[in-house]
């Protein structure tokens, strides 16, 4: 069977050829033909089976074959793909770009945890295919930026994980406002009753395609088990990673604290590594992932949530530094290697206290994991693990992480109550790069400055890490040599708030800092600011310098972003646009209804969506507004940032302390 046999068109076939896809995977062979015919498809398949291509190629081909009717002057969203995590969303959109590189279709990805403006700008410009996580999709819909009247195809990806992560209610909400009449492609690795309920309500006479059960990676992956004491795991890990044949390694730890610690231990051993978990900024996570994919770092240490769905081609090794509580998680973890039938190695460490976790895993695998004997760190500690009064295992990693979190909290409290240090010196070197505490800075001079580390994090434009080194949470932040001194933003001492100051040195520093910020916006994320791949991709492109005429001052309306308020149902049943800017109250009564395009555009010309090029200028013009909060706020403030933060997730054991770093 070839891709040609499936009925795919030449532009897609040549894109697949360029990716070295020789023949379709089973899910592709089964799902592509009915999907091309417009049938609903129910696919039982997990990440790693090639399901993205199974739904993306028929979508591309169908959309290409049907001319879009412009919707209020822009191309409408005709395909919507809903997926649970940011990482998956990114990968899916990258796949659409790759498979559709010979087709004139536009795609975009939206997810939480990053500023919404670049995403809104993309939507304003019009997209054919939108990949989204549920939270951000609902947020942007509530603000009136999402219009799906012309939706033709809907994909619900990883439905069972949506359920695991507590997203099912968001999904149900979304299903209420997308059109009833559409083609639906539904993917889920397992079919718990809630998911079955969704299937029944959503799919019409679906073609059912099922491929390899969840335990399929077991067949192609070389699995090994090392019995090793907790205190020796780190040494064993670095010795194994240094061995020839380990090209790269994804290491799973139980806790975020553990991930940081392991990454630090590996770094000390000279193994370039990074940690990713839910407490890392999106930028740091994307940067670490990009560095890992490009081979700049050899080891990526992750918690289960952070690593969900990440697809690293040619991952040679997965290490289970800790065994997971849930046996299926073991299969998901090792499935990160051995992609698309390729081989891979999965190494698991088991300390005496973890033996109880091993049994259910082996039961699921229906075979024991081969034990490696005669290694340099054999298990010597056979002490019975501690249990709580209910007889439940007390996990020492959890305890250690809690303790570390308590200590960090103590340190933070102590830092808050300590007398304020001196004002920072002028200039860009030394501690002048620290975020100062200009409580005495007057109105209109600068945004109110933070008085605590938490407040620093909420500052507009705050980035905890500017370099990979800083993203490596386990390693102490190093002074940035290029800048001189210890002033790298995000570093330990650099977070210390400094004294209130109006002294000239501080004012000079502040002016310089603002100049740099303004330049940064103008340069469209150029220079030393590390942006994640999506942010870079979604960011409005800077016009070519030479051809760039002097920028016109934006009109007052252009400078006003749409007010964040839920779109309302108009009396006629249509959805009204969010009101715009500070004159919203007056406008609200006199202009109760605007076209969706105007809602999206919100520029000087209500019938024309604002050009993406205008966005940075608008941002520069924005003033901090107490009512509206900081520029480009992360939505869902105060609640979960994204799917990885969801309450009720089956992965809750990894989230026992939100303060943990
Ligand atoms: P997915 O299950 O969609 O996440 O895909 C898993 C991995 O398999 C991705 O890295 C794809 O690029 C790759 N892949 C998908 N289909 C094929 C194919 N037919 N041949 C080779 N690689 C594939």
XYZ file of C-alpha atoms and ligand atoms in Angstrom:
684
model
C 0.000 0.000 0.000
C 1.315 3.448 -0.945
C 0.110 6.940 -0.128
C -0.898 7.244 -3.764
C -3.230 4.254 -3.334
C -5.012 6.185 -0.602
C -6.088 8.856 -3.057
C -3.906 11.693 -1.872
C -3.180 14.462 -4.361
C 0.275 15.129 -5.885
C 1.160 18.237 -3.801
C 0.615 16.254 -0.604
C 2.357 13.170 -1.981
C 5.447 15.199 -2.774
C 5.395 16.784 0.698
C 5.235 13.304 2.262
C 8.048 12.173 0.028
C 10.146 15.102 1.194
C 9.570 13.876 4.758
C 10.761 10.388 3.783
C 7.406 8.804 4.510
C 7.669 5.700 2.383
C 4.425 3.963 3.150
C 1.357 4.725 5.207
C 1.192 3.553 8.804
C -1.824 1.342 9.638
C -3.902 4.226 11.004
C -3.146 6.252 7.890
C -4.048 3.389 5.584
C -7.353 2.906 7.383
C -8.389 6.483 8.141
C -7.295 8.526 5.120
C -9.662 7.044 2.459
C -12.923 7.464 4.432
C -11.815 10.864 5.727
C -11.182 11.967 2.146
C -14.763 10.949 1.315
C -16.034 13.234 4.048
C -17.010 10.431 6.426
C -16.785 10.798 10.193
C -13.912 8.735 11.589
C -13.457 7.248 15.014
C -9.778 6.385 15.424
C -8.452 4.388 18.332
C -4.805 5.298 18.198
C -2.265 6.997 20.345
C 0.536 9.438 19.633
C 3.324 7.743 17.748
C 1.119 5.800 15.377
C 1.105 8.488 12.701
C -2.413 9.677 13.470
C -1.571 13.337 12.844
C -0.867 12.569 9.199
C -4.005 10.406 9.163
C -6.223 13.391 9.846
C -4.089 16.255 8.523
C -3.667 15.053 4.938
C -7.389 14.491 4.227
C -8.159 17.866 5.786
C -5.582 19.597 3.605
C -6.799 17.854 0.481
C -10.464 18.570 1.119
C -9.920 22.225 1.991
C -7.711 22.658 -1.046
C -10.397 21.190 -3.264
C -13.107 23.553 -2.003
C -12.725 27.263 -2.547
C -13.317 29.146 0.693
C -15.985 31.800 0.774
C -14.443 34.845 2.414
C -16.110 35.539 5.708
C -16.211 39.273 6.378
C -13.277 39.790 4.081
C -10.932 37.157 5.486
C -10.547 33.445 4.928
C -12.672 31.617 7.472
C -11.645 28.848 9.830
C -12.685 25.714 7.961
C -10.910 23.089 10.053
C -10.517 23.114 13.818
C -8.260 20.686 15.655
C -8.676 20.485 19.404
C -5.851 18.845 21.320
C -5.052 18.746 25.022
C -1.522 20.114 25.362
C 0.502 22.987 24.044
C 3.229 20.651 22.889
C 0.804 18.547 20.884
C -0.854 21.642 19.447
C 2.485 22.928 18.237
C 3.466 19.613 16.740
C 0.166 19.212 14.959
C 0.403 22.651 13.432
C 3.992 21.969 12.380
C 2.722 18.813 10.690
C 0.051 20.789 8.821
C 2.756 23.136 7.627
C 4.954 20.225 6.530
C 2.246 18.168 4.799
C 0.665 21.241 3.258
C 3.802 22.999 2.154
C 2.765 22.797 -1.505
C -0.762 24.054 -0.881
C -1.923 27.642 -0.454
C -3.614 27.006 2.887
C -2.955 28.862 6.101
C -2.839 27.361 9.558
C -2.365 28.769 13.036
C -1.977 27.410 16.529
C -3.362 28.876 19.730
C -2.655 27.762 23.281
C -2.441 29.247 26.724
C 0.543 30.306 28.756
C 1.732 32.859 26.218
C 0.489 36.295 25.246
C -2.614 36.170 23.107
C -1.922 39.135 20.844
C 0.198 37.373 18.209
C -2.429 34.644 18.083
C -5.199 37.193 17.678
C -3.246 38.868 14.886
C -3.005 35.543 13.069
C -6.731 35.013 13.427
C -7.404 38.507 12.130
C -5.392 37.774 9.025
C -7.594 34.731 8.387
C -6.680 31.056 8.715
C -8.062 27.946 7.071
C -6.899 25.541 9.759
C -6.815 26.304 13.454
C -5.087 24.040 15.998
C -6.026 24.858 19.570
C -5.976 23.771 23.163
C -9.406 24.021 24.792
C -8.708 26.727 27.380
C -7.280 29.334 25.034
C -9.812 28.528 22.342
C -12.661 29.142 24.750
C -11.011 32.333 26.044
C -10.529 33.773 22.577
C -14.011 32.713 21.576
C -15.433 34.483 24.613
C -13.583 37.599 23.529
C -15.136 37.372 20.081
C -12.022 36.447 18.126
C -13.071 32.990 16.960
C -15.647 32.602 14.220
C -16.510 29.112 13.151
C -19.638 29.675 11.091
C -17.839 28.234 8.061
C -16.301 25.283 9.876
C -16.276 22.159 7.733
C -14.075 19.705 9.618
C -13.543 19.232 13.328
C -10.876 17.027 14.894
C -10.995 16.006 18.514
C -7.553 14.647 19.278
C -6.581 12.590 22.323
C -10.079 12.686 23.745
C -9.162 10.373 26.624
C -6.380 12.681 27.693
C -8.765 15.610 27.598
C -10.751 13.634 30.103
C -7.674 12.744 32.192
C -6.682 16.346 32.357
C -10.098 17.612 33.333
C -10.702 19.313 29.993
C -13.834 17.448 29.127
C -16.087 20.289 30.331
C -14.210 22.816 28.222
C -14.588 20.467 25.281
C -18.314 20.107 25.866
C -18.651 23.894 26.030
C -16.820 24.231 22.732
C -19.004 21.595 21.125
C -22.014 23.771 21.940
C -20.833 26.680 19.815
C -19.275 24.953 16.826
C -21.667 24.136 13.953
C -23.654 20.916 14.142
C -23.125 20.121 10.490
C -19.508 19.187 9.937
C -17.227 16.249 9.393
C -15.749 14.980 12.653
C -12.530 13.030 13.057
C -12.257 11.706 16.580
C -9.125 10.176 18.079
C -8.634 8.540 21.422
C -6.246 5.852 22.604
C -8.819 4.432 25.013
C -12.603 4.608 25.268
C -13.727 5.297 28.816
C -17.513 5.780 29.172
C -17.346 9.616 29.129
C -15.417 9.503 25.874
C -17.888 6.996 24.467
C -20.631 9.465 25.393
C -18.899 12.146 23.365
C -18.502 9.753 20.449
C -22.210 8.956 20.498
C -23.240 12.589 20.587
C -20.726 13.847 18.060
C -20.192 11.289 15.330
C -22.623 10.353 12.589
C -22.234 6.854 11.196
C -18.485 6.863 11.770
C -15.933 4.594 10.170
C -14.164 2.923 13.070
C -10.453 2.399 12.748
C -8.385 0.919 15.505
C -4.688 0.303 15.466
C -2.224 -1.152 17.899
C -3.385 -1.188 21.491
C -1.785 1.143 23.950
C 0.952 -1.302 24.805
C 2.312 -1.564 21.269
C 5.630 0.239 21.933
C 6.456 -2.709 24.123
C 7.123 -4.771 21.035
C 9.775 -2.564 19.491
C 11.475 -1.071 22.528
C 14.367 -2.680 24.308
C 13.411 -2.439 27.971
C 15.792 -2.775 30.894
C 15.382 -2.639 34.617
C 18.072 -1.642 37.113
C 17.540 -2.284 40.796
C 19.364 0.608 42.396
C 19.229 2.567 45.651
C 17.712 5.996 45.583
C 21.005 7.659 46.506
C 22.818 6.029 43.578
C 20.293 6.664 40.824
C 21.915 9.876 39.732
C 25.374 8.306 39.436
C 24.013 5.319 37.567
C 22.077 7.603 35.250
C 25.064 9.695 34.266
C 27.232 6.632 33.737
C 24.581 5.119 31.456
C 24.004 8.345 29.526
C 27.724 8.729 28.934
C 27.857 5.285 27.376
C 28.288 5.097 23.613
C 25.006 4.489 21.835
C 23.043 6.959 23.903
C 22.350 9.683 21.410
C 19.842 11.511 23.541
C 17.827 10.724 26.630
C 14.435 11.744 27.937
C 14.369 11.189 31.687
C 11.149 11.012 33.657
C 11.047 12.003 37.278
C 8.208 11.879 39.715
C 8.377 15.482 40.866
C 9.269 18.854 39.447
C 11.823 19.266 42.196
C 13.283 15.903 41.197
C 13.491 17.002 37.552
C 15.459 20.091 38.514
C 17.750 18.083 40.742
C 18.471 15.394 38.166
C 19.153 17.972 35.450
C 21.567 19.681 37.828
C 23.334 16.420 38.684
C 23.750 15.587 35.011
C 25.021 19.063 34.236
C 27.594 18.690 37.013
C 28.710 15.481 35.329
C 29.255 17.419 32.125
C 26.111 16.180 30.380
C 24.263 19.101 28.791
C 20.749 18.881 30.197
C 17.577 20.788 30.903
C 14.457 20.229 32.958
C 10.898 20.836 31.789
C 7.866 20.800 34.004
C 4.734 22.748 34.767
C 6.508 25.403 36.819
C 8.794 26.351 33.981
C 7.778 29.229 31.779
C 6.491 28.318 28.373
C 9.535 30.002 26.876
C 11.920 27.937 28.969
C 10.049 24.755 28.087
C 10.024 25.454 24.393
C 13.648 26.490 24.451
C 14.668 23.329 26.283
C 12.663 21.192 23.879
C 14.121 22.956 20.853
C 17.650 22.532 22.221
C 16.990 18.881 22.862
C 15.576 18.297 19.403
C 18.496 20.100 17.803
C 20.999 18.089 19.841
C 22.380 21.048 21.783
C 21.505 19.232 24.963
C 21.718 15.511 25.409
C 19.377 14.960 28.316
C 15.911 16.358 28.906
C 14.456 15.705 32.334
C 10.688 15.929 32.488
C 7.659 15.247 34.584
C 4.910 13.251 32.921
C 2.651 16.209 32.372
C 5.321 18.347 30.745
C 6.401 15.511 28.473
C 2.921 14.505 27.371
C 2.717 14.063 23.669
C 6.098 15.545 22.933
C 7.336 13.994 19.790
C 11.056 13.752 19.415
C 12.075 11.952 16.308
C 14.923 9.563 16.827
C 14.896 9.616 20.590
C 17.338 6.874 21.459
C 16.678 6.418 25.185
C 13.950 6.934 27.737
C 14.891 6.663 31.407
C 12.387 6.152 34.166
C 14.297 7.703 37.037
C 11.227 6.966 39.118
C 8.621 4.409 38.259
C 5.177 5.913 37.670
C 2.213 5.276 39.951
C -0.058 4.530 36.995
C 1.073 1.552 34.890
C -0.250 3.032 31.618
C 2.021 6.002 32.206
C 4.980 3.658 31.890
C 3.799 2.687 28.414
C 3.223 6.318 27.455
C 6.689 7.195 28.684
C 8.586 4.490 26.869
C 6.494 5.185 23.770
C 8.376 8.480 23.394
C 11.124 6.363 21.891
C 10.492 3.721 19.250
C 8.394 6.165 17.179
C 6.796 4.932 13.989
C 8.113 1.436 14.497
C 11.725 2.446 15.019
C 13.581 0.812 17.876
C 14.592 2.491 21.093
C 15.728 1.717 24.604
C 13.786 2.265 27.804
C 15.705 2.014 31.049
C 13.886 1.953 34.371
C 15.336 2.392 37.829
C 13.663 0.670 40.704
C 14.558 1.256 44.332
C 13.327 -1.093 47.005
C 10.347 1.090 47.872
C 9.226 1.180 44.236
C 8.878 -2.569 43.831
C 5.163 -2.255 44.513
C 4.873 0.001 41.479
C 6.727 -2.439 39.280
C 4.300 -5.319 39.650
C 1.278 -3.614 38.012
C 3.484 -2.357 35.184
C 4.701 -5.845 34.413
C 1.149 -7.090 34.687
C 0.078 -4.567 32.043
C 3.009 -5.492 29.818
C 2.170 -9.161 30.347
C 5.862 -9.829 30.796
C 8.640 -8.988 33.227
C 11.064 -6.214 32.314
C 14.528 -7.783 31.828
C 16.736 -6.989 34.821
C 20.326 -5.816 34.285
C 22.608 -7.440 36.786
C 26.233 -6.788 37.631
C 26.049 -3.011 37.302
C 28.250 -0.761 39.472
C 25.474 0.422 41.825
C 23.572 -2.675 42.958
C 20.740 -2.255 45.441
C 21.904 -2.493 49.035
C 19.068 -0.859 50.880
C 16.257 -3.296 51.584
C 14.512 -1.219 54.212
C 10.747 -1.433 54.122
C 9.326 1.796 52.713
C 7.504 4.189 55.029
C 3.737 4.167 55.066
C 1.196 6.640 56.343
C -1.455 5.767 58.870
C -3.706 4.478 56.104
C -1.002 2.088 54.968
C -0.247 4.109 51.823
C 3.350 4.335 50.664
C 5.029 7.577 51.665
C 7.153 8.455 48.723
C 10.528 9.915 49.715
C 10.691 12.001 46.520
C 7.402 13.647 47.383
C 8.662 14.306 50.881
C 11.893 15.784 49.611
C 10.076 18.018 47.150
C 7.701 19.235 49.853
C 10.591 19.970 52.151
C 12.425 21.870 49.414
C 9.273 23.872 48.686
C 8.916 24.737 52.375
C 12.506 25.910 52.501
C 12.096 28.036 49.425
C 8.997 29.595 50.903
C 10.908 30.351 54.098
C 13.648 31.992 52.085
C 11.144 34.038 50.143
C 9.429 35.176 53.319
C 12.783 36.041 54.864
C 13.751 37.995 51.759
C 10.460 39.892 51.902
C 10.887 40.877 55.522
C 14.600 41.716 55.174
C 15.552 45.409 54.963
C 15.554 46.641 51.375
C 18.968 46.610 49.743
C 20.502 49.618 48.057
C 19.275 51.069 44.801
C 20.873 49.571 41.726
C 23.735 51.413 40.106
C 23.287 53.003 36.715
C 24.285 51.395 33.443
C 23.564 48.038 31.973
C 26.277 46.062 33.681
C 26.245 44.557 37.130
C 23.113 44.485 39.165
C 21.679 47.330 37.155
C 19.864 44.648 35.135
C 17.940 43.592 38.182
C 14.323 44.491 38.355
C 14.295 47.318 40.847
C 11.513 48.310 43.139
C 10.747 51.802 42.093
C 7.891 52.325 44.461
C 8.545 56.040 44.298
C 8.473 56.240 40.544
C 5.762 58.652 39.655
C 2.696 58.172 37.509
C 3.423 57.959 33.830
C 7.098 57.288 34.329
C 7.084 53.528 34.479
C 4.778 50.700 35.358
C 4.430 50.146 39.069
C 7.315 47.944 40.021
C 7.031 44.666 41.856
C 7.564 44.339 45.525
C 8.058 40.575 45.617
C 9.376 37.791 43.483
C 5.799 36.779 42.647
C 4.990 40.304 41.555
C 8.121 40.407 39.424
C 6.823 37.354 37.578
C 3.522 39.097 36.835
C 5.222 42.095 35.238
C 4.377 42.543 31.580
C 7.099 41.131 29.424
C 8.736 39.289 32.316
C 10.840 36.380 31.183
C 12.396 34.181 33.774
C 15.064 32.962 31.433
C 16.885 34.699 28.682
C 19.393 32.000 28.075
C 19.359 28.271 28.157
C 21.601 28.374 31.209
C 18.951 30.262 33.070
C 16.319 27.860 31.856
C 18.239 25.077 33.507
C 16.563 25.463 36.800
C 18.767 22.966 38.492
C 21.861 24.976 37.913
C 22.550 28.145 39.770
C 22.164 31.135 37.483
C 25.515 32.260 36.201
C 26.564 35.842 35.718
C 26.155 36.914 32.154
C 29.705 37.557 31.053
C 28.754 39.602 28.024
C 26.960 42.102 30.147
C 29.394 42.084 33.002
C 28.480 41.250 36.542
C 25.669 39.267 38.009
C 22.796 41.032 36.434
C 21.188 38.399 34.226
C 17.470 38.661 34.641
C 15.965 35.709 36.343
C 19.102 34.836 38.268
C 19.056 34.213 41.991
C 20.367 37.475 43.383
C 18.932 39.359 40.457
C 15.420 38.627 41.721
C 16.096 40.511 44.953
C 13.962 43.555 44.863
C 16.042 46.618 45.449
C 15.263 49.755 47.361
C 12.760 52.321 46.294
C 14.665 54.965 44.484
C 14.281 58.153 42.592
C 17.950 58.738 42.392
C 19.372 59.868 39.069
C 21.303 56.640 38.612
C 18.103 54.662 38.896
C 16.204 57.010 36.619
C 18.951 56.687 34.016
C 18.786 52.926 34.294
C 15.032 52.958 33.947
C 15.146 55.159 30.856
C 17.709 52.838 29.294
C 15.623 49.794 30.175
C 12.551 51.316 28.563
C 14.524 52.248 25.492
C 15.700 48.654 25.187
C 12.170 47.325 25.627
C 10.823 49.692 22.969
C 13.595 48.645 20.607
C 12.783 45.032 21.262
C 9.168 45.458 20.208
C 10.274 47.402 17.168
C 12.768 44.736 16.236
C 10.070 42.148 16.374
C 11.685 39.799 18.829
C 15.103 40.182 17.391
C 18.359 39.941 19.213
C 19.118 38.165 22.369
C 15.552 37.596 23.534
C 14.884 33.903 23.316
C 11.386 33.292 22.098
C 9.744 29.956 21.825
C 9.208 28.613 18.350
C 5.511 29.361 18.339
C 5.908 32.882 19.597
C 8.429 33.490 16.852
C 6.176 31.905 14.313
C 3.070 33.713 15.401
C 4.744 37.034 15.888
C 3.934 39.674 13.341
C 6.772 39.874 10.872
C 8.774 43.080 10.837
C 8.699 44.869 7.519
C 12.026 44.928 5.686
C 14.140 47.691 7.190
C 15.167 49.364 3.974
C 11.651 49.521 2.597
C 10.110 50.528 5.884
C 8.585 53.975 5.659
C 8.444 56.085 8.803
C 5.804 54.434 10.949
C 2.553 56.331 11.131
C 1.179 56.983 14.559
C -1.727 54.652 15.092
C -5.129 56.210 15.271
C -6.707 56.415 18.720
C -8.885 53.438 17.846
C -5.916 51.443 16.702
C -4.231 52.049 19.995
C -7.139 50.580 21.852
C -7.195 46.857 22.106
C -10.558 45.183 22.305
C -11.923 45.156 25.782
C -11.859 41.723 27.321
C -15.439 40.926 27.817
C -17.394 37.914 26.762
C -19.169 38.265 23.469
C -22.872 38.540 23.948
C -25.741 37.126 22.061
C -27.446 39.861 20.123
C -31.194 40.057 20.100
C -31.083 38.641 16.577
C -29.200 35.641 17.780
C -25.857 36.757 16.292
C -22.790 37.129 18.355
C -21.839 40.714 19.055
C -18.260 41.797 19.053
C -16.519 42.790 22.220
C -16.648 46.523 22.788
C -13.522 48.395 22.031
C -11.283 50.456 24.246
C -12.098 53.021 26.833
C -15.020 54.492 25.000
C -16.668 51.133 25.158
C -19.610 52.072 27.373
C -20.804 54.753 24.949
C -20.157 52.489 21.985
C -21.860 49.602 23.642
C -25.223 51.316 23.586
C -24.908 52.984 20.219
C -23.215 50.103 18.394
C -24.648 46.960 19.828
C -23.689 44.772 16.919
C -20.603 44.667 14.742
C -19.517 42.208 12.174
C -17.242 39.413 13.322
C -14.574 40.757 10.998
C -14.784 44.092 12.723
C -14.568 42.349 16.039
C -11.475 40.594 14.893
C -10.022 43.592 13.153
C -10.742 46.285 15.716
C -8.467 48.554 13.726
C -9.082 51.968 12.259
C -11.183 50.479 9.510
C -13.886 48.317 11.017
C -14.428 46.330 7.852
C -10.785 45.501 7.460
C -8.966 43.223 9.877
C -6.010 45.015 11.356
C -2.773 44.176 9.641
C -0.480 42.045 11.756
C 2.141 44.710 11.163
C 0.139 47.123 13.242
C 0.228 44.996 16.327
C 3.666 45.866 17.679
C 2.958 49.553 17.224
C -0.262 49.218 19.112
C 1.512 47.413 21.881
C 4.035 50.185 22.202
C 1.261 52.690 22.520
C -0.540 50.867 25.273
C -0.321 52.326 28.713
C -0.573 50.252 31.808
C -4.194 50.375 32.729
C -5.187 49.339 36.173
C -8.600 48.297 35.027
C -7.337 46.187 32.186
C -4.226 44.845 33.818
C -0.903 44.397 32.131
C -0.471 44.311 28.408
C -1.083 40.887 26.904
C -2.045 39.222 30.129
C -1.941 35.504 30.342
C -5.525 34.486 30.451
C -6.978 32.158 33.041
C -5.014 34.086 35.656
C -5.270 32.690 39.108
C -6.476 29.360 37.816
C -4.703 26.750 35.776
C -2.453 28.110 33.073
C -3.041 25.279 30.711
C -3.952 21.655 30.580
C -0.914 20.695 32.611
C -2.267 22.654 35.544
C -5.719 21.150 35.499
C -7.284 20.132 38.742
C -8.693 16.677 38.668
C -6.061 15.375 36.334
C -5.174 11.773 36.848
C -1.614 13.005 37.066
C -2.319 14.952 40.261
C 0.449 13.279 42.264
C 2.910 15.436 40.371
C 1.207 18.607 41.449
C 1.275 18.489 45.143
C 2.786 21.914 45.617
C 2.221 24.766 43.231
C 5.046 26.714 44.883
C 7.556 24.102 44.036
C 10.090 25.220 41.487
P 2.089 10.967 15.333
O 1.499 9.709 15.814
O 1.234 11.668 14.369
O 2.500 11.841 16.496
O 3.438 10.616 14.521
C 4.548 10.040 15.128
C 5.795 10.209 14.315
O 5.784 9.347 13.188
C 6.032 11.601 13.785
O 7.380 11.914 14.009
C 5.766 11.496 12.306
O 6.557 12.401 11.578
C 6.146 10.063 12.006
N 5.358 9.469 10.921
C 4.023 9.550 10.749
N 3.648 8.841 9.677
C 4.753 8.304 9.137
C 5.012 7.487 7.995
N 4.047 7.065 7.218
N 6.296 7.139 7.769
C 7.288 7.553 8.567
N 7.118 8.325 9.652
C 5.865 8.700 9.941
